[in-house]
Amino acid sequence: MSKSLNLVLLLAGLCVSAPAQAQDADAGQKIFKKCKACHAVGDGARNKVGPHLNGIFGRVAGGGADYKYSKAMVQAGDDGLIWDVDTLAAYLEKPKAYIKGTKMSFAGLRKDKDVANVTAYLQSFSMTSSKPEAEPSGSSQSSDEVVAVATTEPVSQLMRATHGQYHLGRIALPEEILAWDIDVRPDGMGLPDGRGNVARGGELYDEQCAVCHGAFGEGEGRWPVLAGGQGTLKDERPEKTIGSYWPYLSTVFDYVHRAMPFGNAQSLSNDDVYALTAYLLYLNDIVSDEEFELSKENFNAIRLPNEGNFVADSRPDELHYTAQIEPCMQDCKPQPAEVIMRARVLDVTPQGQEGETTGAIE
Amino acid sequence: MSEFKRNTSDPDTSRRGFLRGGALAVGGAVGGMAAALSARAMAGEPSELITQVQEWNQIPGDGVDAAPYGVPSEFEADVVRRSVPWLTADPISSVNFTPLHALDGIITPNGLCFERHHGGVAQIAPADHRLMIHGLVDNPLVFTMEDLQRFPRENRMYFLECAANSGMEWRGAQLNGCQFTHGMIHNVMYTGVPLKLLLQEAGVKPNAAWLLAEGADASAMTRSIPLEKALDDCLVAFKMNGEALRPEQGYPVRLVVPGWEGNMWIKWLRRIEIGDQPWHQREETSKYTDLLANGQARRFTWEMDVKSVITNPSPQAPIAHGRGHAVLSGLAWSGHGRVKRVDVSIDGGRNWQTAQLDPMRMPKSLRRFYHAFEWDGTELYLQSRAIDEFGHVQPTKTELRSARGENSIYHNNGIQTWQVRGSGEVENVEIS
């Protein structure tokens, strides 16, 4: 059983997304007495003359309760009818008009308010098997109060979605999107409010970063080098750093924010990340003033020197792919093959030979 | 549990163990026990393996449930993933390699699929996992694992190759074994939901062009993926080779991006944001961009190009049987589609013959090839050259270096050469 099924709820709280009209599940419980002869709902509810109504919201019409529905009801389901606040209200108002051929002999509820209240009541038994007695005693009965206990899912989970083709999943809440959506783009989209200067960044860096990345961004061991290397990209051993290689400053902010410090990711405040980013600019000689303060406001004004050197994938244009020559099969080389290079690392776990190895994975 | 013990107690994960294993295998080739036994049989002496009742002929073995989750034979203990510790700063952000030399067919067993993590292996209870889709959509959605498993699902076999596979070989032959030169690849049957269906469920807005996929691990791995690819053949997978994803492969759910570099196959997939531009994340700017000799760097080099390697014989799998009938075998693949043909050479590329291709030919999946030949005991230079259905021919390393230089790190799909000596030993070499 998933956590969401363990909800203990104040019944009235289930009406969060219902339309403007105020509903009262408590009043709905009274209205439901009219239905009780044929329908059961709540803990242990079984089919009677009519199907049980647990989980009715989101159920396809004519399905879900192991009940022998009318052909008309099954057809309605096949045609796409799904029970939600609106469809159930329409049905309860004039059952025989809404589903011609329904087995339900009930004439209908005349008052809109009664319909709203009884649907609110029924909704409290959808997406949860919680019992009516789970209602905390002595609590407020006001219709807009929500008490959710022992769950990690918000109450809106209970509201059945009508999106898409399969109506699966639920609507993500703004707070949830905010919590996870921390990515930043080169155009500045996603930058949070905040600010931090080089000096503060230097303090943070010495405390949390220097142990791996070195006091000046030179990198300890095989940990990434962060600074220097400008002008080395055409060298035999290029040094790819923020200053020499990375195209966008947004990447620095984004990455430090999401994944650093290694072993304690997402522990830095927005201000800390601005300060560290400012300090990394300083280590790379892109800013020179220790008082320089980086913020959401001036972030986009900073360009990294190597931005212009990134190009699109041009592998398909390489001669060995464009030539389209039928590969040679015979006498393709004038001379017998001679070894010009051997595997230099015969022992794949060398000790003390770091200087000889090449091309580490990054 | 027993599998865990098998891995940790495996002597071959140590350096000495590796060398010992190699020496034993080579010893067999140069006149060890196998040759001696075979000589006795030739001389007409009956084999005691046949004439004597063996222990396993007489005494019953374990009953059922001795290993509720089965493990390989104890005699296969050296068939394990291996790492090269000096490559990376810390095993939490590192890689190990699939033992290609010890496998046949095209399916990689789940426990042997190479690992690449940037923040260790996240351990996530499926009930606690959520996948969010948001951004340029009509309805931002959150899915539980139960939700995902209610969508229509498909089964498809794909290779996953790290962009840096063979990356250590750009400047020349370096690592002695196809496990290390080519082992950042695996081939798995995935069960999952087409990403297209999840995106349609949320309703993608007309100006959407890109998505950002994010993992739930401590590296919060992110990659920008063009929407066109997402709608084409990407899967959100929860099973591999029929069983749940292994934790190190992204349990409970990962992204499958067929034919494209492994880093994009976000493991522990928790979030997909839809946008109108790429994000230029760390793993698509600082890393996974290909530096060229002129100082420029290619970005968004997604497809894995046509490639092949002879897995047997290879440095870890020397020829042990001496001269006579021999079969070489290997793997070929292309991120563009199906492998159409593989040529092999035993003389270092002077003359080629077309190999026998195994009939299993799915697009963007490994393809197995074989080539039988009579070995007269002379030195060989083994090479393989794959051609895909679009006519891409696997280039030589020389061709790649002349086009790109030696600092690209990624996308080295050059032709590999193995030197076979008269002893049957094999070495990674480069030839004229």
Coordinates of N, CA and C in Angstrom, one line a residue, chain A residues 27-120:
Chain A
A27 N -22.7 17.7 5.0 CA -24.1 17.8 4.5 C -24.3 16.7 3.5
G28 N -23.3 16.4 2.6 CA -23.4 15.4 1.6 C -23.6 14.0 2.2
Q29 N -23.0 13.8 3.4 CA -23.3 12.5 4.1 C -24.8 12.3 4.4
K30 N -25.4 13.4 4.7 CA -26.8 13.3 5.0 C -27.6 13.0 3.7
I31 N -27.3 13.7 2.7 CA -27.9 13.5 1.4 C -27.8 12.1 0.9
F32 N -26.6 11.5 1.2 CA -26.3 10.2 0.7 C -27.2 9.1 1.3
K33 N -27.9 9.5 2.4 CA -28.9 8.5 3.0 C -29.9 8.1 1.9
K34 N -30.1 9.0 1.0 CA -31.1 8.7 -0.1 C -30.5 7.6 -1.0
C35 N -29.2 7.5 -1.0 CA -28.6 6.5 -1.9 C -28.3 5.2 -1.3
K36 N -28.3 5.2 0.1 CA -27.7 4.1 0.8 C -28.4 2.8 0.6
A37 N -29.7 2.8 0.2 CA -30.4 1.6 0.0 C -29.7 0.8 -1.1
C38 N -29.1 1.4 -2.1 CA -28.5 0.7 -3.2 C -27.0 0.8 -3.2
H39 N -26.4 1.8 -2.6 CA -25.0 2.0 -2.7 C -24.3 2.1 -1.4
A40 N -23.2 1.4 -1.3 CA -22.3 1.5 -0.1 C -21.1 2.3 -0.4
V41 N -20.5 3.0 0.6 CA -19.3 3.7 0.4 C -18.5 3.6 1.7
G42 N -17.2 3.7 1.7 CA -16.5 3.7 2.9 C -15.8 2.4 3.2
D43 N -15.3 2.2 4.4 CA -14.6 1.0 4.7 C -15.4 -0.2 4.6
G44 N -14.9 -1.2 3.8 CA -15.6 -2.4 3.6 C -16.8 -2.4 2.7
A45 N -17.0 -1.3 2.0 CA -18.2 -1.2 1.2 C -18.2 -2.2 0.1
R46 N -19.3 -2.8 -0.1 CA -19.5 -3.8 -1.2 C -20.6 -3.4 -2.1
N47 N -20.6 -4.1 -3.2 CA -21.7 -3.9 -4.2 C -23.1 -4.3 -3.5
K48 N -24.1 -3.6 -3.7 CA -25.4 -3.9 -3.3 C -26.3 -4.0 -4.5
V49 N -27.4 -3.3 -4.5 CA -28.2 -3.3 -5.7 C -27.4 -2.5 -6.8
G50 N -26.7 -1.5 -6.3 CA -25.8 -0.7 -7.2 C -24.3 -1.0 -6.8
P51 N -23.4 -0.5 -7.6 CA -22.0 -0.7 -7.2 C -21.6 0.1 -6.0
H52 N -20.5 -0.4 -5.3 CA -20.0 0.4 -4.2 C -19.3 1.6 -4.9
L53 N -19.2 2.7 -4.1 CA -18.7 4.0 -4.7 C -17.3 4.4 -4.2
N54 N -16.6 3.5 -3.6 CA -15.2 3.8 -3.2 C -14.4 4.0 -4.5
G55 N -13.7 5.1 -4.5 CA -12.8 5.3 -5.7 C -13.6 5.7 -7.0
I56 N -14.8 6.2 -6.8 CA -15.6 6.5 -8.0 C -14.9 7.6 -8.8
F57 N -14.3 8.5 -8.2 CA -13.6 9.6 -8.9 C -12.5 9.1 -9.7
G58 N -12.5 9.4 -11.0 CA -11.4 8.9 -11.9 C -11.7 7.5 -12.5
R59 N -12.8 6.9 -12.0 CA -13.2 5.6 -12.5 C -13.8 5.8 -13.9
V60 N -13.5 4.9 -14.8 CA -14.2 4.9 -16.0 C -15.6 4.4 -15.8
A61 N -16.6 5.1 -16.4 CA -18.0 4.7 -16.3 C -18.2 3.2 -16.7
G62 N -18.9 2.5 -15.9 CA -19.2 1.1 -16.3 C -18.0 0.2 -15.9
G63 N -17.1 0.6 -15.1 CA -16.0 -0.3 -14.7 C -15.5 0.0 -13.3
G64 N -14.7 -0.9 -12.8 CA -13.9 -0.6 -11.6 C -14.5 -1.2 -10.3
A65 N -15.7 -1.6 -10.3 CA -16.3 -2.1 -9.1 C -16.7 -3.6 -9.1
D66 N -16.3 -4.3 -10.2 CA -16.7 -5.7 -10.3 C -18.2 -5.9 -10.2
Y67 N -18.9 -5.0 -10.8 CA -20.4 -4.9 -10.7 C -20.9 -5.1 -12.1
K68 N -22.1 -5.7 -12.2 CA -22.7 -5.9 -13.6 C -23.4 -4.7 -14.0
Y69 N -22.7 -3.8 -14.7 CA -23.3 -2.6 -15.1 C -24.3 -2.8 -16.3
S70 N -25.1 -1.8 -16.5 CA -26.0 -1.8 -17.7 C -25.1 -1.6 -18.9
K71 N -25.6 -2.1 -20.0 CA -24.9 -2.0 -21.3 C -24.7 -0.5 -21.6
A72 N -25.7 0.3 -21.2 CA -25.6 1.7 -21.5 C -24.4 2.3 -20.8
M73 N -24.2 1.9 -19.5 CA -23.2 2.5 -18.7 C -21.8 2.0 -19.2
V74 N -21.7 0.8 -19.6 CA -20.4 0.2 -20.2 C -20.1 1.0 -21.4
Q75 N -21.1 1.2 -22.3 CA -20.9 1.9 -23.5 C -20.4 3.4 -23.2
A76 N -21.0 4.0 -22.2 CA -20.6 5.4 -21.9 C -19.1 5.4 -21.5
G77 N -18.7 4.3 -20.8 CA -17.3 4.3 -20.4 C -16.4 4.1 -21.6
D78 N -16.9 3.2 -22.5 CA -16.1 2.9 -23.7 C -16.0 4.2 -24.5
D79 N -17.0 5.0 -24.4 CA -17.0 6.3 -25.2 C -16.2 7.3 -24.5
G80 N -15.6 7.0 -23.3 CA -14.7 7.9 -22.7 C -15.2 8.6 -21.5
L81 N -16.3 8.2 -20.9 CA -16.9 8.9 -19.8 C -16.1 8.5 -18.5
I82 N -15.5 9.5 -17.8 CA -14.8 9.2 -16.6 C -15.5 10.1 -15.5
W83 N -15.7 9.5 -14.4 CA -16.4 10.2 -13.3 C -15.5 11.2 -12.7
D84 N -15.9 12.5 -12.7 CA -15.2 13.6 -12.0 C -16.3 14.5 -11.5
V85 N -15.9 15.6 -10.9 CA -16.9 16.5 -10.3 C -18.0 16.9 -11.2
D86 N -17.6 17.2 -12.5 CA -18.6 17.6 -13.4 C -19.5 16.5 -14.0
T87 N -18.9 15.4 -14.4 CA -19.7 14.3 -15.0 C -20.6 13.7 -13.9
L88 N -20.1 13.6 -12.7 CA -21.0 12.9 -11.7 C -22.1 13.9 -11.3
A89 N -21.8 15.2 -11.3 CA -22.9 16.1 -11.0 C -24.0 16.1 -12.1
A90 N -23.6 16.0 -13.3 CA -24.6 15.9 -14.4 C -25.4 14.7 -14.3
Y91 N -24.8 13.6 -13.9 CA -25.4 12.3 -13.8 C -26.4 12.3 -12.7
L92 N -26.0 12.8 -11.5 CA -26.8 12.8 -10.4 C -28.0 13.7 -10.5
E93 N -27.9 14.7 -11.3 CA -29.0 15.6 -11.5 C -30.1 14.9 -12.3
K94 N -29.8 14.3 -13.4 CA -30.8 13.6 -14.2 C -30.2 12.3 -14.7
P95 N -30.2 11.3 -13.9 CA -29.5 10.0 -14.3 C -30.0 9.4 -15.6
K96 N -31.3 9.3 -15.8 CA -31.8 8.6 -17.0 C -31.6 9.5 -18.2
A97 N -31.5 10.8 -18.0 CA -31.3 11.6 -19.2 C -29.8 11.6 -19.6
Y98 N -28.9 11.5 -18.6 CA -27.5 11.5 -18.8 C -27.0 10.2 -19.4
I99 N -27.5 9.1 -18.9 CA -27.2 7.7 -19.4 C -28.5 7.0 -19.7
K100 N -28.9 7.1 -20.9 CA -30.1 6.5 -21.3 C -29.9 5.0 -21.2
G101 N -30.8 4.3 -20.4 CA -30.6 2.9 -20.2 C -29.9 2.5 -19.0
T102 N -29.6 3.5 -18.1 CA -28.9 3.1 -16.9 C -29.9 2.3 -16.0
K103 N -29.3 1.4 -15.2 CA -30.1 0.6 -14.3 C -30.5 1.4 -13.1
M104 N -29.9 2.6 -12.8 CA -30.2 3.3 -11.6 C -31.6 3.9 -11.7
S105 N -32.4 3.6 -10.8 CA -33.8 4.0 -10.9 C -34.0 5.4 -10.1
F106 N -33.0 5.9 -9.6 CA -33.1 7.2 -8.9 C -33.5 8.3 -9.8
A107 N -34.4 9.2 -9.3 CA -34.9 10.2 -10.2 C -33.9 11.4 -10.4
G108 N -33.1 11.6 -9.4 CA -32.1 12.7 -9.5 C -32.2 13.7 -8.4
L109 N -31.2 14.4 -8.1 CA -31.1 15.4 -7.1 C -31.4 16.8 -7.7
R110 N -32.4 17.5 -7.2 CA -32.9 18.7 -7.9 C -32.0 19.9 -7.5
K111 N -31.5 19.9 -6.3 CA -30.8 21.1 -5.9 C -29.3 20.9 -6.2
D112 N -28.8 21.9 -6.9 CA -27.3 21.9 -7.2 C -26.5 21.8 -6.0
K113 N -26.9 22.4 -4.9 CA -26.2 22.3 -3.7 C -26.1 20.9 -3.1
D114 N -27.2 20.2 -3.2 CA -27.2 18.8 -2.8 C -26.2 17.9 -3.6
V115 N -26.3 18.2 -4.9 CA -25.4 17.5 -5.9 C -23.9 17.8 -5.5
A116 N -23.6 19.0 -5.2 CA -22.2 19.4 -4.9 C -21.8 18.8 -3.6
N117 N -22.7 18.8 -2.6 CA -22.4 18.2 -1.3 C -22.2 16.7 -1.4
V118 N -23.0 16.0 -2.1 CA -22.9 14.6 -2.1 C -21.7 14.1 -3.0
T119 N -21.4 14.9 -4.0 CA -20.1 14.6 -4.7 C -18.9 14.8 -3.9
A120 N -19.0 15.9 -3.1 CA -17.9 16.1 -2.1 C -17.7 15.0 -1.2

